[in-house]
mmCIF file of C-alpha atoms (C1' of nucleotides) in Angstrom:
data_model
loop_
_atom_site.group_PDB
_atom_site.id
_atom_site.type_symbol
_atom_site.label_atom_id
_atom_site.label_comp_id
_atom_site.label_asym_id
_atom_site.label_seq_id
_atom_site.Cartn_x
_atom_site.Cartn_y
_atom_site.Cartn_z
ATOM 1 C CA MET A 1 59.356 43.216 124.173
ATOM 2 C CA SER A 2 57.940 46.270 122.466
ATOM 3 C CA LYS A 3 56.708 44.382 119.473
ATOM 4 C CA THR A 4 53.108 45.015 120.396
ATOM 5 C CA LEU A 5 53.608 48.749 120.536
ATOM 6 C CA ILE A 6 55.472 48.763 117.220
ATOM 7 C CA ASN A 7 52.457 47.200 115.575
ATOM 8 C CA THR A 8 49.762 49.283 117.210
ATOM 9 C CA PHE A 9 51.413 52.668 117.581
ATOM 10 C CA SER A 10 50.341 54.375 114.363
ATOM 11 C CA LYS A 11 46.709 53.355 114.729
ATOM 12 C CA LYS A 12 46.574 54.535 118.309
ATOM 13 C CA LEU A 13 48.224 57.801 117.393
ATOM 14 C CA LEU A 14 45.809 58.412 114.527
ATOM 15 C CA THR A 15 42.899 57.786 116.891
ATOM 16 C CA TRP A 16 44.392 60.222 119.373
ATOM 17 C CA HIS A 17 44.833 62.828 116.646
ATOM 18 C CA ALA A 18 41.229 62.593 115.520
ATOM 19 C CA ALA A 19 40.127 63.557 119.013
ATOM 20 C CA SER A 20 42.905 65.806 120.291
ATOM 21 C CA GLY A 21 45.169 66.923 117.447
ATOM 22 C CA ARG A 22 45.766 70.553 116.615
ATOM 23 C CA SER A 23 43.744 72.061 113.829
ATOM 24 C CA GLY A 24 43.441 75.346 112.039
ATOM 25 C CA LEU A 25 47.140 76.050 111.563
ATOM 26 C CA PRO A 26 47.612 77.963 108.296
ATOM 27 C CA TRP A 27 49.958 75.426 106.744
ATOM 28 C CA GLN A 28 47.878 72.374 107.638
ATOM 29 C CA GLY A 29 45.946 70.479 104.982
ATOM 30 C CA ASN A 30 47.948 72.131 102.237
ATOM 31 C CA ARG A 31 49.583 69.610 99.950
ATOM 32 C CA ASP A 32 51.318 72.181 97.764
ATOM 33 C CA PRO A 33 54.967 71.130 98.101
ATOM 34 C CA TYR A 34 56.101 74.754 98.079
ATOM 35 C CA ALA A 35 53.748 75.702 100.900
ATOM 36 C CA VAL A 36 54.756 72.614 102.875
ATOM 37 C CA TRP A 37 58.450 73.306 102.367
ATOM 38 C CA VAL A 38 58.261 76.945 103.474
ATOM 39 C CA SER A 39 56.360 75.992 106.620
ATOM 40 C CA GLU A 40 58.844 73.256 107.516
ATOM 41 C CA ILE A 41 61.833 75.554 107.157
ATOM 42 C CA MET A 42 60.163 78.379 109.051
ATOM 43 C CA LEU A 43 59.221 76.029 111.875
ATOM 44 C CA GLN A 44 62.774 74.747 112.378
ATOM 45 C CA GLN A 45 63.719 75.633 115.950
ATOM 46 C CA THR A 46 60.885 78.136 115.945
ATOM 47 C CA GLN A 47 57.665 77.852 117.865
ATOM 48 C CA VAL A 48 54.269 77.650 116.242
ATOM 49 C CA ALA A 49 53.105 80.876 117.899
ATOM 50 C CA THR A 50 55.884 82.822 116.169
ATOM 51 C CA VAL A 51 55.374 81.257 112.754
ATOM 52 C CA LEU A 52 51.642 81.799 112.947
ATOM 53 C CA GLU A 53 52.017 85.500 112.160
ATOM 54 C CA ARG A 54 54.925 85.282 109.762
ATOM 55 C CA TYR A 55 53.995 82.379 107.514
ATOM 56 C CA PRO A 56 50.971 83.937 105.760
ATOM 57 C CA ARG A 57 52.964 87.124 105.185
ATOM 58 C CA PHE A 58 55.835 85.233 103.606
ATOM 59 C CA MET A 59 53.505 83.227 101.369
ATOM 60 C CA LYS A 60 51.755 86.381 100.233
ATOM 61 C CA ARG A 61 55.076 88.025 99.412
ATOM 62 C CA PHE A 62 56.509 84.928 97.686
ATOM 63 C CA PRO A 63 53.538 82.838 96.519
ATOM 64 C CA THR A 64 55.464 80.372 94.358
ATOM 65 C CA VAL A 65 58.884 78.780 94.219
ATOM 66 C CA LYS A 66 59.405 80.564 90.915
ATOM 67 C CA LYS A 67 58.828 83.985 92.447
ATOM 68 C CA LEU A 68 61.009 83.174 95.423
ATOM 69 C CA ALA A 69 63.835 82.042 93.155
ATOM 70 C CA ALA A 70 63.549 85.223 91.114
ATOM 71 C CA ALA A 71 63.626 87.508 94.158
ATOM 72 C CA ASP A 72 66.714 89.293 95.429
ATOM 73 C CA ILE A 73 68.282 87.752 98.524
ATOM 74 C CA ASP A 74 67.907 91.081 100.336
ATOM 75 C CA GLU A 75 64.138 90.932 99.834
ATOM 76 C CA VAL A 76 64.033 87.432 101.248
ATOM 77 C CA LEU A 77 66.158 88.395 104.259
ATOM 78 C CA ALA A 78 64.001 91.456 104.880
ATOM 79 C CA GLU A 79 60.923 89.238 104.975
ATOM 80 C CA TRP A 80 62.734 86.794 107.259
ATOM 81 C CA ALA A 81 64.035 89.457 109.655
ATOM 82 C CA GLY A 82 63.165 88.737 113.265
ATOM 83 C CA LEU A 83 62.776 84.988 112.752
ATOM 84 C CA GLY A 84 66.423 84.215 113.496
ATOM 85 C CA TYR A 85 68.743 81.578 112.072
ATOM 86 C CA TYR A 86 69.173 83.565 108.887
ATOM 87 C CA SER A 87 71.008 80.765 107.123
ATOM 88 C CA ARG A 88 67.510 79.337 106.766
ATOM 89 C CA ALA A 89 66.527 82.288 104.593
ATOM 90 C CA ARG A 90 69.724 82.143 102.561
ATOM 91 C CA ASN A 91 69.299 78.404 102.037
ATOM 92 C CA LEU A 92 65.610 78.862 101.257
ATOM 93 C CA HIS A 93 66.517 81.211 98.450
ATOM 94 C CA ALA A 94 69.285 78.953 97.165
ATOM 95 C CA CYS A 95 66.983 75.928 97.341
ATOM 96 C CA ALA A 96 64.314 77.713 95.308
ATOM 97 C CA LYS A 97 66.893 78.258 92.582
ATOM 98 C CA GLN A 98 67.916 74.608 92.775
ATOM 99 C CA VAL A 99 64.320 73.487 92.349
ATOM 100 C CA MET A 100 63.847 75.802 89.376
ATOM 101 C CA HIS A 101 67.059 74.891 87.614
ATOM 102 C CA ASP A 102 67.593 71.243 88.549
ATOM 103 C CA PHE A 103 63.987 70.041 88.880
ATOM 104 C CA SER A 104 62.058 72.220 86.455
ATOM 105 C CA GLY A 105 60.342 74.025 89.301
ATOM 106 C CA LYS A 106 58.881 70.867 90.839
ATOM 107 C CA PHE A 107 60.016 69.458 94.164
ATOM 108 C CA PRO A 108 61.182 65.833 93.927
ATOM 109 C CA HIS A 109 59.119 63.215 95.799
ATOM 110 C CA ASP A 110 62.033 61.062 96.921
ATOM 111 C CA PRO A 111 63.188 62.061 100.418
ATOM 112 C CA LEU A 112 66.743 61.168 99.430
ATOM 113 C CA LEU A 113 66.585 63.740 96.643
ATOM 114 C CA LEU A 114 64.894 66.317 98.856
ATOM 115 C CA GLU A 115 67.721 65.912 101.341
ATOM 116 C CA GLN A 116 70.226 66.986 98.690
ATOM 117 C CA LEU A 117 68.628 70.428 98.519
ATOM 118 C CA LYS A 118 69.966 73.402 100.500
ATOM 119 C CA GLY A 119 68.643 73.649 104.026
ATOM 120 C CA ILE A 120 66.758 70.352 103.906
ATOM 121 C CA GLY A 121 68.066 67.700 106.264
ATOM 122 C CA ARG A 122 66.786 64.204 106.774
ATOM 123 C CA SER A 123 63.902 65.130 109.060
ATOM 124 C CA THR A 124 62.646 68.033 106.975
ATOM 125 C CA ALA A 125 62.947 65.869 103.852
ATOM 126 C CA GLY A 126 60.787 63.272 105.547
ATOM 127 C CA ALA A 127 58.192 65.843 106.550
ATOM 128 C CA ILE A 128 57.924 67.303 103.043
ATOM 129 C CA ALA A 129 57.769 63.856 101.448
ATOM 130 C CA ALA A 130 55.087 62.714 103.880
ATOM 131 C CA PHE A 131 52.927 65.844 103.772
ATOM 132 C CA ALA A 132 53.179 66.666 100.100
ATOM 133 C CA PHE A 133 53.701 63.254 98.469
ATOM 134 C CA HIS A 134 52.404 60.611 100.936
ATOM 135 C CA GLU A 135 55.820 58.987 101.034
ATOM 136 C CA ARG A 136 56.440 56.568 103.881
ATOM 137 C CA ALA A 137 59.361 58.615 105.191
ATOM 138 C CA PRO A 138 59.934 59.230 108.917
ATOM 139 C CA ILE A 139 60.669 62.490 110.677
ATOM 140 C CA LEU A 140 62.853 62.872 113.745
ATOM 141 C CA ASP A 141 62.442 66.310 115.245
ATOM 142 C CA ALA A 142 62.657 67.220 118.907
ATOM 143 C CA ASN A 143 59.064 66.085 119.438
ATOM 144 C CA VAL A 144 59.621 62.637 117.992
ATOM 145 C CA LYS A 145 62.941 62.190 119.779
ATOM 146 C CA ARG A 146 61.245 62.927 123.071
ATOM 147 C CA ILE A 147 58.264 60.673 122.381
ATOM 148 C CA LEU A 148 60.415 57.735 121.313
ATOM 149 C CA ALA A 149 62.995 58.172 124.069
ATOM 150 C CA ARG A 150 60.169 57.918 126.587
ATOM 151 C CA LEU A 151 58.111 55.174 124.951
ATOM 152 C CA PHE A 152 61.151 52.916 124.667
ATOM 153 C CA ALA A 153 63.104 54.268 127.642
ATOM 154 C CA ILE A 154 66.119 55.080 125.522
ATOM 155 C CA GLU A 155 69.083 56.190 127.590
ATOM 156 C CA GLY A 156 71.881 58.414 126.359
ATOM 157 C CA ALA A 157 71.986 61.804 124.703
ATOM 158 C CA VAL A 158 69.901 62.021 121.532
ATOM 159 C CA GLN A 159 72.812 63.606 119.670
ATOM 160 C CA ASP A 160 74.932 60.534 120.281
ATOM 161 C CA LYS A 161 75.250 58.710 116.975
ATOM 162 C CA ALA A 162 74.261 55.294 118.269
ATOM 163 C CA VAL A 163 71.224 56.731 120.022
ATOM 164 C CA ASN A 164 70.303 58.805 117.003
ATOM 165 C CA ASP A 165 70.553 55.781 114.700
ATOM 166 C CA ARG A 166 68.323 53.803 117.003
ATOM 167 C CA LEU A 167 65.731 56.591 117.070
ATOM 168 C CA TRP A 168 65.669 56.790 113.269
ATOM 169 C CA LYS A 169 65.181 53.033 113.062
ATOM 170 C CA LEU A 170 62.273 53.196 115.490
ATOM 171 C CA ALA A 171 60.760 56.144 113.626
ATOM 172 C CA GLN A 172 60.906 54.096 110.437
ATOM 173 C CA ASP A 173 59.479 50.949 112.039
ATOM 174 C CA LEU A 174 56.534 52.803 113.559
ATOM 175 C CA LEU A 175 55.242 54.259 110.279
ATOM 176 C CA PRO A 176 51.693 53.323 109.255
ATOM 177 C CA ASN A 177 51.437 50.774 106.457
ATOM 178 C CA GLN A 178 49.185 52.875 104.263
ATOM 179 C CA PRO A 179 50.882 55.767 102.423
ATOM 180 C CA LYS A 180 47.611 57.684 102.490
ATOM 181 C CA ASP A 181 47.920 57.924 106.280
ATOM 182 C CA MET A 182 51.320 59.615 106.158
ATOM 183 C CA PRO A 183 50.238 63.274 106.248
ATOM 184 C CA VAL A 184 47.920 62.902 109.223
ATOM 185 C CA TYR A 185 50.294 60.518 110.984
ATOM 186 C CA THR A 186 53.213 62.923 110.645
ATOM 187 C CA GLN A 187 51.118 65.809 111.863
ATOM 188 C CA ALA A 188 49.861 63.675 114.735
ATOM 189 C CA LEU A 189 53.398 62.933 115.905
ATOM 190 C CA MET A 190 54.235 66.617 116.048
ATOM 191 C CA ASP A 191 50.947 67.482 117.726
ATOM 192 C CA PHE A 192 51.321 64.779 120.333
ATOM 193 C CA GLY A 193 54.850 65.876 121.219
ATOM 194 C CA ALA A 194 54.016 69.556 121.245
ATOM 195 C CA THR A 195 50.822 69.385 123.299
ATOM 196 C CA TRP A 196 50.704 66.139 125.317
ATOM 197 C CA CYS A 197 54.129 64.519 125.588
ATOM 198 C CA THR A 198 55.784 67.847 126.342
ATOM 199 C CA ALA A 199 59.251 68.341 127.764
ATOM 200 C CA ARG A 200 58.329 69.812 131.127
ATOM 201 C CA LYS A 201 54.717 69.005 131.811
ATOM 202 C CA PRO A 202 53.572 65.873 129.996
ATOM 203 C CA VAL A 203 49.971 64.897 130.618
ATOM 204 C CA CYS A 204 51.015 61.687 132.351
ATOM 205 C CA ILE A 205 52.359 63.856 135.168
ATOM 206 C CA SER A 206 49.527 66.325 135.508
ATOM 207 C CA ALA A 207 47.011 63.493 135.218
ATOM 208 C CA ASP A 208 43.967 65.416 134.100
ATOM 209 C CA LYS A 209 44.207 63.775 130.681
ATOM 210 C CA LYS A 210 44.806 60.134 129.947
ATOM 211 C CA CYS A 211 47.752 59.373 127.700
ATOM 212 C CA PRO A 212 46.818 56.668 125.180
ATOM 213 C CA PHE A 213 50.271 55.140 125.640
ATOM 214 C CA ALA A 214 50.314 55.139 129.425
ATOM 215 C CA LYS A 215 50.512 51.350 129.583
ATOM 216 C CA ASP A 216 52.994 51.075 126.719
ATOM 217 C CA CYS A 217 55.429 53.794 127.740
ATOM 218 C CA GLN A 218 58.535 52.332 129.367
ATOM 219 C CA ALA A 219 59.434 55.687 130.899
ATOM 220 C CA ASN A 220 55.985 56.068 132.401
ATOM 221 C CA LEU A 221 55.972 52.535 133.771
ATOM 222 C CA SER A 222 59.331 53.090 135.446
ATOM 223 C CA ASN A 223 58.542 56.644 136.544
ATOM 224 C CA GLN A 224 61.302 58.150 134.374
ATOM 225 C CA VAL A 225 59.294 60.384 132.092
ATOM 226 C CA LEU A 226 60.863 63.658 133.166
ATOM 227 C CA ALA A 227 64.345 62.126 133.045
ATOM 228 C CA LEU A 228 64.024 61.269 129.346
ATOM 229 C CA PRO A 229 65.300 62.164 126.910
ATOM 230 C CA GLN A 230 68.560 62.591 128.765
ATOM 231 C CA LYS A 231 69.822 66.167 128.796
ATOM 232 C CA THR A 232 73.406 67.207 128.233
ATOM 233 C CA VAL A 233 75.115 69.872 130.289
ATOM 234 C CA LYS A 234 75.598 73.106 128.404
ATOM 235 C CA ALA A 235 78.497 75.469 128.858
ATOM 236 C CA LYS A 236 77.646 78.932 130.106
ATOM 237 C CA SER A 237 77.474 81.344 127.189
ATOM 238 C CA PRO A 238 80.436 83.720 126.932
ATOM 239 C CA GLU A 239 79.854 87.462 127.131
ATOM 240 C CA PHE A 240 81.057 90.178 124.760
ATOM 241 C CA ASP A 241 81.039 93.943 124.301
ATOM 242 C CA CYS A 242 80.997 95.887 121.085
ATOM 243 C CA ASP A 243 80.444 99.433 119.801
ATOM 244 C CA MET A 244 77.975 100.430 117.131
ATOM 245 C CA LEU A 245 77.738 103.659 115.164
ATOM 246 C CA LEU A 246 74.366 105.327 114.774
ATOM 247 C CA ILE A 247 75.254 107.970 112.209
ATOM 248 C CA ARG A 248 72.497 110.121 110.808
ATOM 249 C CA SER A 249 72.434 112.639 108.035
ATOM 250 C CA GLY A 250 69.101 114.331 107.789
ATOM 251 C CA ASN A 251 66.599 111.609 107.120
ATOM 252 C CA PHE A 252 69.252 109.047 106.316
ATOM 253 C CA VAL A 253 71.010 106.545 108.539
ATOM 254 C CA LEU A 254 74.237 104.717 107.744
ATOM 255 C CA LEU A 255 73.886 100.951 107.516
ATOM 256 C CA GLN A 256 76.380 98.173 107.039
ATOM 257 C CA LYS A 257 75.661 94.914 105.271
ATOM 258 C CA ARG A 258 76.859 92.041 107.409
ATOM 259 C CA PRO A 259 78.910 89.202 105.977
ATOM 260 C CA SER A 260 77.017 85.991 105.417
ATOM 261 C CA LYS A 261 77.977 82.923 107.404
ATOM 262 C CA ALA A 262 78.226 84.892 110.608
ATOM 263 C CA ILE A 263 75.776 86.077 113.193
ATOM 264 C CA TRP A 264 72.937 88.041 111.576
ATOM 265 C CA GLY A 265 74.533 86.974 108.294
ATOM 266 C CA GLY A 266 73.415 88.961 105.287
ATOM 267 C CA LEU A 267 71.342 91.427 107.287
ATOM 268 C CA TRP A 268 71.813 95.194 107.325
ATOM 269 C CA SER A 269 72.845 96.670 110.654
ATOM 270 C CA LEU A 270 74.728 99.554 112.233
ATOM 271 C CA PRO A 271 78.494 99.742 111.570
ATOM 272 C CA GLU A 272 80.017 97.641 114.293
ATOM 273 C CA SER A 273 83.345 97.124 116.040
ATOM 274 C CA PRO A 274 84.860 93.707 116.648
ATOM 275 C CA TRP A 275 83.535 91.992 119.730
ATOM 276 C CA ARG A 276 85.666 92.131 122.881
ATOM 277 C CA PRO A 277 85.463 89.370 125.483
ATOM 278 C CA ARG A 278 83.877 90.807 128.585
ATOM 279 C CA SER A 279 86.367 90.685 131.420
ATOM 280 C CA GLU A 280 85.530 90.037 135.055
ATOM 281 C CA LYS A 281 86.937 93.355 136.211
ATOM 282 C CA GLY A 282 84.796 95.748 134.259
ATOM 283 C CA HIS A 283 86.188 98.380 131.872
ATOM 284 C CA GLN A 284 83.840 96.857 129.356
ATOM 285 C CA THR A 285 82.872 100.074 127.648
ATOM 286 C CA ALA A 286 84.967 101.926 125.149
ATOM 287 C CA HIS A 287 85.356 105.450 126.504
ATOM 288 C CA GLY A 288 85.491 108.336 124.107
ATOM 289 C CA SER A 289 86.274 108.483 120.452
ATOM 290 C CA LYS A 290 89.877 107.409 120.939
ATOM 291 C CA GLU A 291 88.995 103.756 120.926
ATOM 292 C CA LEU A 292 86.435 104.287 118.245
ATOM 293 C CA LEU A 293 89.218 105.251 115.873
ATOM 294 C CA ALA A 294 90.199 101.617 115.969
ATOM 295 C CA ILE A 295 86.819 100.420 114.880
ATOM 296 C CA THR A 296 87.021 97.997 112.051
ATOM 297 C CA LEU A 297 84.323 96.128 110.265
ATOM 298 C CA PRO A 298 84.765 92.505 109.373
ATOM 299 C CA GLY A 299 86.885 92.553 106.258
ATOM 300 C CA GLU A 300 87.343 96.301 106.111
ATOM 301 C CA ASN A 301 88.663 99.239 108.088
ATOM 302 C CA ILE A 302 86.542 102.290 108.687
ATOM 303 C CA ALA A 303 89.043 104.302 110.666
ATOM 304 C CA ASP A 304 88.606 107.041 108.071
ATOM 305 C CA LEU A 305 84.916 107.040 108.802
ATOM 306 C CA ALA A 306 85.391 107.352 112.547
ATOM 307 C CA LYS A 307 87.959 110.138 112.105
ATOM 308 C CA SER A 308 85.587 112.093 109.943
ATOM 309 C CA ILE A 309 82.818 112.141 112.468
ATOM 310 C CA ARG A 310 82.620 114.901 115.020
ATOM 311 C CA GLY A 311 80.687 114.882 118.221
ATOM 312 C CA LEU A 312 80.149 111.212 118.823
ATOM 313 C CA LYS A 313 78.033 110.773 121.922
ATOM 314 C CA SER A 314 77.330 107.602 123.787
ATOM 315 C CA GLY A 315 73.756 106.468 123.422
ATOM 316 C CA ASN A 316 71.893 103.362 124.483
ATOM 317 C CA ARG A 317 73.532 100.292 125.859
ATOM 318 C CA ILE A 318 71.738 97.179 124.746
ATOM 319 C CA LYS A 319 72.026 93.656 126.074
ATOM 320 C CA HIS A 320 71.152 90.925 123.632
ATOM 321 C CA VAL A 321 71.050 87.207 124.365
ATOM 322 C CA PHE A 322 71.813 84.645 121.706
ATOM 323 C CA THR A 323 71.620 80.899 122.085
ATOM 324 C CA HIS A 324 75.182 80.638 123.335
ATOM 325 C CA ARG A 325 76.499 84.169 123.559
ATOM 326 C CA ARG A 326 75.559 87.362 125.343
ATOM 327 C CA LEU A 327 76.349 90.704 123.773
ATOM 328 C CA TRP A 328 76.378 94.220 125.135
ATOM 329 C CA MET A 329 76.136 96.822 122.390
ATOM 330 C CA GLN A 330 77.246 100.374 123.111
ATOM 331 C CA ILE A 331 75.614 102.761 120.666
ATOM 332 C CA TRP A 332 77.565 105.875 119.595
ATOM 333 C CA GLU A 333 75.485 108.585 117.970
ATOM 334 C CA ALA A 334 76.421 111.505 115.748
ATOM 335 C CA ASN A 335 75.294 113.520 112.802
ATOM 336 C CA ALA A 336 77.485 113.541 109.745
ATOM 337 C CA SER A 337 77.590 114.708 106.195
ATOM 338 C CA LYS A 338 76.318 112.352 103.605
ATOM 339 C CA ALA A 339 79.187 113.583 101.511
ATOM 340 C CA LEU A 340 81.521 111.416 103.541
ATOM 341 C CA ALA A 341 83.224 109.253 101.027
ATOM 342 C CA PHE A 342 82.586 105.567 101.360
ATOM 343 C CA PHE A 343 84.176 103.149 98.995
ATOM 344 C CA SER A 344 82.740 100.018 100.530
ATOM 345 C CA PRO A 345 79.658 98.499 98.939
ATOM 346 C CA ASN A 346 78.845 97.248 102.419
ATOM 347 C CA LEU A 347 78.133 100.752 103.689
ATOM 348 C CA LYS A 348 75.027 102.569 102.579
ATOM 349 C CA TRP A 349 73.001 105.634 103.479
ATOM 350 C CA VAL A 350 69.408 104.499 103.840
ATOM 351 C CA PRO A 351 66.385 106.798 104.033
ATOM 352 C CA LEU A 352 64.606 106.292 107.349
ATOM 353 C CA ALA A 353 61.335 105.828 105.526
ATOM 354 C CA GLN A 354 62.797 102.862 103.621
ATOM 355 C CA LEU A 355 64.190 100.948 106.600
ATOM 356 C CA GLY A 356 61.306 98.520 106.311
ATOM 357 C CA ARG A 357 62.750 97.207 103.079
ATOM 358 C CA TYR A 358 65.896 96.083 104.899
ATOM 359 C CA GLY A 359 66.361 93.041 107.037
ATOM 360 C CA LEU A 360 67.561 94.363 110.394
ATOM 361 C CA PRO A 361 68.621 92.382 113.478
ATOM 362 C CA GLN A 362 65.776 92.390 115.956
ATOM 363 C CA PRO A 363 67.536 94.469 118.654
ATOM 364 C CA ILE A 364 68.577 97.061 116.060
ATOM 365 C CA LYS A 365 65.054 97.228 114.737
ATOM 366 C CA ILE A 366 63.788 97.778 118.265
ATOM 367 C CA LEU A 367 66.456 100.396 118.905
ATOM 368 C CA LEU A 368 65.507 102.415 115.867
ATOM 369 C CA GLN A 369 61.846 102.168 116.771
ATOM 370 C CA GLY A 370 62.578 103.180 120.350
ATOM 371 C CA LEU A 371 64.439 106.270 119.224
ATOM 372 C CA SER A 372 61.432 107.215 117.146
ATOM 373 C CA LEU A 373 63.643 107.513 114.135
ATOM 374 C CA VAL A 374 60.916 105.865 112.176
ATOM 375 C CA ARG A 375 57.293 105.131 112.620
ATOM 376 C CA GLY A 376 56.542 101.527 113.518
ATOM 377 C CA ASP A 377 54.806 101.078 110.205
ATOM 378 C CA ASP A 378 57.989 101.702 108.286
ATOM 379 C CA LEU A 379 59.576 98.644 109.812
ATOM 380 C CA LYS A 380 56.659 96.319 109.402
ATOM 381 C CA ASN A 381 56.534 96.034 105.645
ATOM 382 C "C1'" DA B 1 81.189 64.818 117.969
ATOM 383 C "C1'" DA B 2 81.151 69.420 118.928
ATOM 384 C "C1'" DG B 3 80.254 74.393 117.490
ATOM 385 C "C1'" DT B 4 77.677 77.663 115.123
ATOM 386 C "C1'" DC B 5 73.838 79.706 113.835
ATOM 387 C "C1'" DG B 6 68.197 83.917 116.736
ATOM 388 C "C1'" DG B 7 64.479 84.814 118.943
ATOM 389 C "C1'" DG B 8 60.524 84.284 121.707
ATOM 390 C "C1'" DG B 9 57.436 81.465 124.855
ATOM 391 C "C1'" DG B 10 56.862 79.917 129.265
ATOM 392 C "C1'" DG B 11 58.005 77.923 133.801
ATOM 393 C "C1'" DC C 1 66.781 83.349 135.728
ATOM 394 C "C1'" DC C 2 66.380 79.041 133.207
ATOM 395 C "C1'" DC C 3 65.067 75.541 129.498
ATOM 396 C "C1'" DC C 4 62.881 74.671 125.254
ATOM 397 C "C1'" DC C 5 61.724 74.689 120.327
ATOM 398 C "C1'" DA C 6 58.630 71.179 113.103
ATOM 399 C "C1'" DG C 7 67.405 71.302 112.651
ATOM 400 C "C1'" DA C 8 71.019 71.999 109.284
ATOM 401 C "C1'" DC C 9 75.553 72.875 108.384
ATOM 402 C "C1'" DT C 10 80.536 73.335 109.269
ATOM 403 C "C1'" DT C 11 84.752 71.871 111.208
#
DNA sequence: AAGTCGGGGGG
DNA sequence: CCCCCAGACTT
């Protein structure tokens, strides 16, 4: 039934791209596998507008896979701070080491080998192979899933295995025959999904532009475009409270390195209490230093720290929204002596002027800026 | 198959 | 307020 479209899709898409594709993005037209790889990782679940500012900075700081592999993970996380999903930065660093040690510093061409590297899944492997090496490997990101679900009127949630398998098969079958077309074709797919076949306002609805697939698209023909791909119901995100210590000593502030494999993993932040589920009936805030004595950090107890601090005062209360969690952070402020004994390597007095060298969670970075503890410039580099 | 990972853009 | 995004990894 869709045989015609299977055979004509890539050519039509390439024609569309020549007229209406995006251009001028900093990572486009670059066939350096390292540059391609960094852009693909940075763009995972992150919009182009955000990456636009951060990508050139990252490439300037770490121009080659060799330099990235040789860097300290804290430097990489500091450069990544604010982009979110910090496992991407940890995996990026680990992958750079893999490429240096297992592949003599050169990315493999085979998408199956690329997929074995840290942080590279099937879709990202396909993108790197197509952009950097002209391999006939498909991608299946959110754009492509949406395009294919509509073109072929595929019912069911895209995360369902059977549906996902079918989408991958289609993505493979639609590839252009000529390997030389792979970079532009892959870019065209992303461009078409991001700018024309969008989730909420595809051009076939607004009707000021003419979709080249209007007569091929099963969803369009059956007036189901906005219903595909099928959405799944998401649970409401749970809410939590926690306390954070903002302890200063002169021009120093006390930071805690967060455990990896958790939220804000590997970043430096303020010493933090365990999270408490937010109850319906209020009493969400810890009142007074009594409860603060019970503050523990993941994997360590800092009751001694809390006991040693005099004059804790409640400061800002910050609400922060994650993908599936909401967190209220109560800040407790005090001055203390730097002579306080800390035996944990996860606690560190940091000069305010050097905060920019540390990867801080975005709300903490904003907090410190808002309190004018540091000039904005100190946090930008 | 479902949960876990951030943060910002835009309706 | 909501949904969405050049996903991968863990359980």
